[in-house]
mmCIF file of C-alpha atoms and ligand atoms in Angstrom:
data_model
loop_
_atom_site.group_PDB
_atom_site.id
_atom_site.type_symbol
_atom_site.label_atom_id
_atom_site.label_comp_id
_atom_site.label_asym_id
_atom_site.label_seq_id
_atom_site.Cartn_x
_atom_site.Cartn_y
_atom_site.Cartn_z
ATOM 1 C CA UNK S 1 140.643 108.238 85.949
ATOM 2 C CA UNK S 2 136.579 108.827 85.383
ATOM 3 C CA UNK S 3 135.044 111.534 87.095
ATOM 4 C CA UNK S 4 133.675 110.559 90.777
ATOM 5 C CA UNK S 5 129.967 111.581 90.789
ATOM 6 C CA UNK S 6 128.097 112.152 94.312
ATOM 7 C CA UNK S 7 124.819 110.807 95.303
ATOM 8 C CA UNK S 8 123.635 113.507 97.791
ATOM 9 C CA UNK S 9 121.874 111.614 101.317
ATOM 10 C CA UNK S 10 118.738 109.680 100.646
ATOM 11 C CA UNK S 11 119.194 109.979 96.845
ATOM 12 C CA UNK S 12 119.132 107.915 93.653
ATOM 13 C CA UNK S 13 120.016 107.989 89.950
ATOM 14 C CA UNK S 14 120.049 105.700 87.886
ATOM 15 C CA UNK S 15 122.625 105.721 84.452
ATOM 16 C CA UNK S 16 123.976 103.488 81.746
ATOM 17 C CA UNK S 17 126.701 101.025 81.858
ATOM 18 C CA UNK S 18 128.908 100.005 78.724
ATOM 19 C CA UNK S 19 129.706 95.733 78.737
ATOM 20 C CA UNK S 20 133.080 95.932 79.664
ATOM 21 C CA UNK S 21 132.407 98.894 81.498
ATOM 22 C CA UNK S 22 133.475 99.269 85.336
ATOM 23 C CA UNK S 23 131.318 100.333 88.243
ATOM 24 C CA UNK S 24 133.379 101.460 91.421
ATOM 25 C CA UNK S 25 130.650 102.401 94.272
ATOM 26 C CA UNK S 26 132.915 103.998 97.408
ATOM 27 C CA UNK S 27 131.635 104.593 100.860
ATOM 28 C CA UNK S 28 132.905 108.075 101.029
ATOM 29 C CA UNK S 29 133.212 108.285 105.124
ATOM 30 C CA UNK S 30 132.020 104.592 105.935
ATOM 31 C CA UNK S 31 129.112 103.360 107.490
ATOM 32 C CA UNK S 32 126.625 103.714 104.331
ATOM 33 C CA UNK S 33 125.453 101.788 102.415
ATOM 34 C CA UNK S 34 123.622 101.903 98.519
ATOM 35 C CA UNK S 35 121.466 99.867 97.247
ATOM 36 C CA UNK S 36 121.775 98.350 93.547
ATOM 37 C CA UNK S 37 120.527 97.184 90.458
ATOM 38 C CA UNK S 38 120.712 96.320 87.374
ATOM 39 C CA UNK S 39 119.270 95.584 83.910
ATOM 40 C CA UNK S 40 119.481 94.218 80.498
ATOM 41 C CA UNK S 41 119.399 97.823 78.455
ATOM 42 C CA UNK S 42 118.214 95.707 75.372
ATOM 43 C CA UNK S 43 114.982 94.249 77.688
ATOM 44 C CA UNK S 44 114.210 96.125 81.134
ATOM 45 C CA UNK S 45 112.607 92.802 81.765
ATOM 46 C CA UNK S 46 116.131 91.196 82.225
ATOM 47 C CA UNK S 47 117.035 91.803 85.732
ATOM 48 C CA UNK S 48 119.156 91.285 88.572
ATOM 49 C CA UNK S 49 117.573 87.843 90.429
ATOM 50 C CA UNK S 50 118.939 87.653 94.722
ATOM 51 C CA UNK S 51 117.223 84.180 94.266
ATOM 52 C CA UNK S 52 119.438 83.170 90.864
ATOM 53 C CA UNK S 53 122.695 84.589 92.333
ATOM 54 C CA UNK S 54 121.921 83.379 95.449
ATOM 55 C CA UNK S 55 121.525 79.981 93.898
ATOM 56 C CA UNK S 56 124.195 79.972 91.820
ATOM 57 C CA UNK S 57 126.928 80.987 94.406
ATOM 58 C CA UNK S 58 125.767 79.380 97.534
ATOM 59 C CA UNK S 59 126.496 81.574 99.816
ATOM 60 C CA UNK S 60 124.576 84.664 101.092
ATOM 61 C CA UNK S 61 127.857 86.321 101.579
ATOM 62 C CA UNK S 62 128.636 87.802 97.818
ATOM 63 C CA UNK S 63 132.297 89.256 97.404
ATOM 64 C CA UNK S 64 135.183 89.018 94.811
ATOM 65 C CA UNK S 65 134.967 86.176 92.012
ATOM 66 C CA UNK S 66 130.814 86.347 92.721
ATOM 67 C CA UNK S 67 128.663 87.030 89.650
ATOM 68 C CA UNK S 68 124.870 89.227 89.873
ATOM 69 C CA UNK S 69 122.558 87.028 88.026
ATOM 70 C CA UNK S 70 119.369 87.914 86.050
ATOM 71 C CA UNK S 71 115.704 86.644 86.624
ATOM 72 C CA UNK S 72 116.820 84.798 83.290
ATOM 73 C CA UNK S 73 120.120 83.098 84.475
ATOM 74 C CA UNK S 74 122.228 85.884 82.707
ATOM 75 C CA UNK S 75 125.475 86.968 84.169
ATOM 76 C CA UNK S 76 124.796 91.099 84.176
ATOM 77 C CA UNK S 77 127.231 92.083 86.819
ATOM 78 C CA UNK S 78 130.254 90.179 87.754
ATOM 79 C CA UNK S 79 132.227 92.029 91.674
ATOM 80 C CA UNK S 80 136.250 92.103 90.690
ATOM 81 C CA UNK S 81 137.274 94.180 93.469
ATOM 82 C CA UNK S 82 135.721 94.863 97.449
ATOM 83 C CA UNK S 83 137.452 96.400 100.001
ATOM 84 C CA UNK S 84 134.803 95.086 102.742
ATOM 85 C CA UNK S 85 133.532 91.357 102.133
ATOM 86 C CA UNK S 86 129.831 92.190 103.908
ATOM 87 C CA UNK S 87 126.771 92.863 101.672
ATOM 88 C CA UNK S 88 123.009 92.294 100.996
ATOM 89 C CA UNK S 89 120.875 90.691 99.000
ATOM 90 C CA UNK S 90 118.264 89.469 100.938
ATOM 91 C CA UNK S 91 116.202 92.756 101.559
ATOM 92 C CA UNK S 92 114.509 94.904 99.301
ATOM 93 C CA UNK S 93 114.574 98.517 99.403
ATOM 94 C CA UNK S 94 113.716 100.301 102.381
ATOM 95 C CA UNK S 95 110.650 101.967 101.738
ATOM 96 C CA UNK S 96 107.433 104.215 103.016
ATOM 97 C CA UNK S 97 106.150 100.521 103.533
ATOM 98 C CA UNK S 98 109.257 99.569 105.694
ATOM 99 C CA UNK S 99 109.330 103.543 107.487
ATOM 100 C CA UNK S 100 105.207 102.798 108.479
ATOM 101 C CA UNK S 101 106.652 99.687 109.389
ATOM 102 C CA UNK S 102 109.928 100.186 111.522
ATOM 103 C CA UNK S 103 109.540 103.782 112.330
ATOM 104 C CA UNK S 104 106.913 105.119 112.651
ATOM 105 C CA UNK S 105 107.731 108.067 115.465
ATOM 106 C CA UNK S 106 109.662 109.816 112.327
ATOM 107 C CA UNK S 107 108.715 111.133 109.541
ATOM 108 C CA UNK S 108 107.950 108.415 106.851
ATOM 109 C CA UNK S 109 110.890 108.884 103.476
ATOM 110 C CA UNK S 110 110.083 107.273 100.178
ATOM 111 C CA UNK S 111 113.680 105.882 100.100
ATOM 112 C CA UNK S 112 114.822 103.633 98.233
ATOM 113 C CA UNK S 113 112.384 102.537 96.983
ATOM 114 C CA UNK S 114 110.483 106.098 95.736
ATOM 115 C CA UNK S 115 114.361 106.914 94.750
ATOM 116 C CA UNK S 116 114.826 103.838 92.158
ATOM 117 C CA UNK S 117 111.606 104.790 91.214
ATOM 118 C CA UNK S 118 111.411 107.907 90.511
ATOM 119 C CA UNK S 119 115.709 107.734 88.984
ATOM 120 C CA UNK S 120 114.713 104.288 86.847
ATOM 121 C CA UNK S 121 111.727 106.009 85.437
ATOM 122 C CA UNK S 122 112.535 108.294 82.615
ATOM 123 C CA UNK S 123 114.332 104.688 81.232
ATOM 124 C CA UNK S 124 110.472 103.034 81.515
ATOM 125 C CA UNK S 125 110.742 100.906 84.232
ATOM 126 C CA UNK S 126 107.602 100.754 87.110
ATOM 127 C CA UNK S 127 108.048 100.281 90.554
ATOM 128 C CA UNK S 128 106.552 96.913 90.178
ATOM 129 C CA UNK S 129 109.861 95.979 88.588
ATOM 130 C CA UNK S 130 111.488 97.002 91.515
ATOM 131 C CA UNK S 131 113.627 93.806 92.638
ATOM 132 C CA UNK S 132 115.454 93.153 95.589
ATOM 133 C CA UNK S 133 118.226 95.625 95.394
ATOM 134 C CA UNK S 134 121.848 94.612 96.075
ATOM 135 C CA UNK S 135 122.980 96.489 98.658
ATOM 136 C CA UNK S 136 126.193 97.144 98.489
ATOM 137 C CA UNK S 137 128.060 97.327 102.478
ATOM 138 C CA UNK S 138 124.680 96.366 104.016
ATOM 139 C CA UNK S 139 125.139 94.101 107.143
ATOM 140 C CA UNK S 140 122.523 91.470 107.667
ATOM 141 C CA UNK S 141 123.808 88.264 110.146
ATOM 142 C CA UNK S 142 121.247 85.432 110.160
ATOM 143 C CA UNK S 143 121.609 83.703 113.108
ATOM 144 C CA UNK S 144 121.624 79.569 113.722
ATOM 145 C CA UNK S 145 117.952 80.328 114.032
ATOM 146 C CA UNK S 146 117.917 82.334 111.198
ATOM 147 C CA UNK S 147 117.435 85.384 112.543
ATOM 148 C CA UNK S 148 118.182 88.266 110.368
ATOM 149 C CA UNK S 149 119.689 91.834 112.004
ATOM 150 C CA UNK S 150 120.331 95.169 110.231
ATOM 151 C CA UNK S 151 123.713 96.457 112.234
ATOM 152 C CA UNK S 152 125.694 99.441 111.620
ATOM 153 C CA UNK S 153 127.730 98.376 107.865
ATOM 154 C CA UNK S 154 131.136 97.638 108.613
ATOM 155 C CA UNK S 155 132.709 99.951 105.534
ATOM 156 C CA UNK S 156 135.213 102.672 106.448
ATOM 157 C CA UNK S 157 135.890 106.077 104.944
ATOM 158 C CA UNK S 158 136.878 104.834 100.897
ATOM 159 C CA UNK S 159 136.016 101.936 100.996
ATOM 160 C CA UNK S 160 134.897 100.227 97.856
ATOM 161 C CA UNK S 161 133.395 97.626 95.946
ATOM 162 C CA UNK S 162 134.037 97.060 92.369
ATOM 163 C CA UNK S 163 131.608 95.587 89.636
ATOM 164 C CA UNK S 164 132.530 94.215 85.262
ATOM 165 C CA UNK S 165 129.751 94.459 83.002
ATOM 166 C CA UNK S 166 129.045 91.855 81.177
ATOM 167 C CA UNK S 167 126.043 93.655 79.198
ATOM 168 C CA UNK S 168 125.035 96.840 78.502
ATOM 169 C CA UNK S 169 123.200 97.836 82.022
ATOM 170 C CA UNK S 170 121.335 100.055 83.007
ATOM 171 C CA UNK S 171 121.670 100.564 86.663
ATOM 172 C CA UNK S 172 119.596 101.887 89.875
ATOM 173 C CA UNK S 173 122.090 103.526 92.867
ATOM 174 C CA UNK S 174 121.134 105.335 96.014
ATOM 175 C CA UNK S 175 122.044 106.548 99.091
ATOM 176 C CA UNK S 176 119.994 104.706 101.753
ATOM 177 C CA UNK S 177 117.508 106.799 103.789
ATOM 178 C CA UNK S 178 116.423 103.923 106.446
ATOM 179 C CA UNK S 179 118.678 104.535 110.368
ATOM 180 C CA UNK S 180 119.350 101.052 111.370
ATOM 181 C CA UNK S 181 120.354 100.491 108.101
ATOM 182 C CA UNK S 182 123.293 103.766 108.076
ATOM 183 C CA UNK S 183 124.183 103.288 111.675
ATOM 184 C CA UNK S 184 121.863 105.920 112.787
ATOM 185 C CA UNK S 185 122.874 108.712 110.168
ATOM 186 C CA UNK S 186 123.050 109.547 106.566
ATOM 187 C CA UNK S 187 125.378 110.017 104.102
ATOM 188 C CA UNK S 188 126.293 110.696 100.927
ATOM 189 C CA UNK S 189 127.762 107.954 98.206
ATOM 190 C CA UNK S 190 129.644 107.999 95.526
ATOM 191 C CA UNK S 191 130.838 106.314 91.858
ATOM 192 C CA UNK S 192 132.527 106.118 89.415
ATOM 193 C CA UNK S 193 132.638 104.704 85.368
ATOM 194 C CA UNK S 194 135.484 103.258 83.921
HETATM 195 ZN ZN1 ZN G 1 117.623 101.882 101.118
#
């Protein structure tokens, strides 16, 4: 079995994931979100697309068996295992602007957006090329009137979601920094590549 890597609380990483490899994202303590991005390693203008994915899946509740599509309708990742079943692909990564909007009394933090931008910079990806991320374990129910809520994740310690890479990819992954998304406390995220 491969090594388990830790993403410390309120930080992020980027790494390569080869075609056919599996990325396991683990919530080691429970109730913690991890934002995930995927770019085609051969052409970074091709990136995961919330709009394409939700359109083709015909649901916002993505889980085992669903594919994550790119802006060019290519399959980048496929969810092959999921012990939670509650994730979000509607909301953009938290950022300085998020903190100014929702938490004006808290010290601002660069959030997942800033962490992803910093981690992806060595791969030549600028901040303006960061789209809506697939937010592992994020709990965003939509009511009958279309209103969104951000509730604590339902993930428990050790829960995981596993992605199969359909291409050679560059992945960005965070331990989310926004209070409401993570039940009011910040925990690390673990990941494994097999
Ligand atoms: Zn975040």
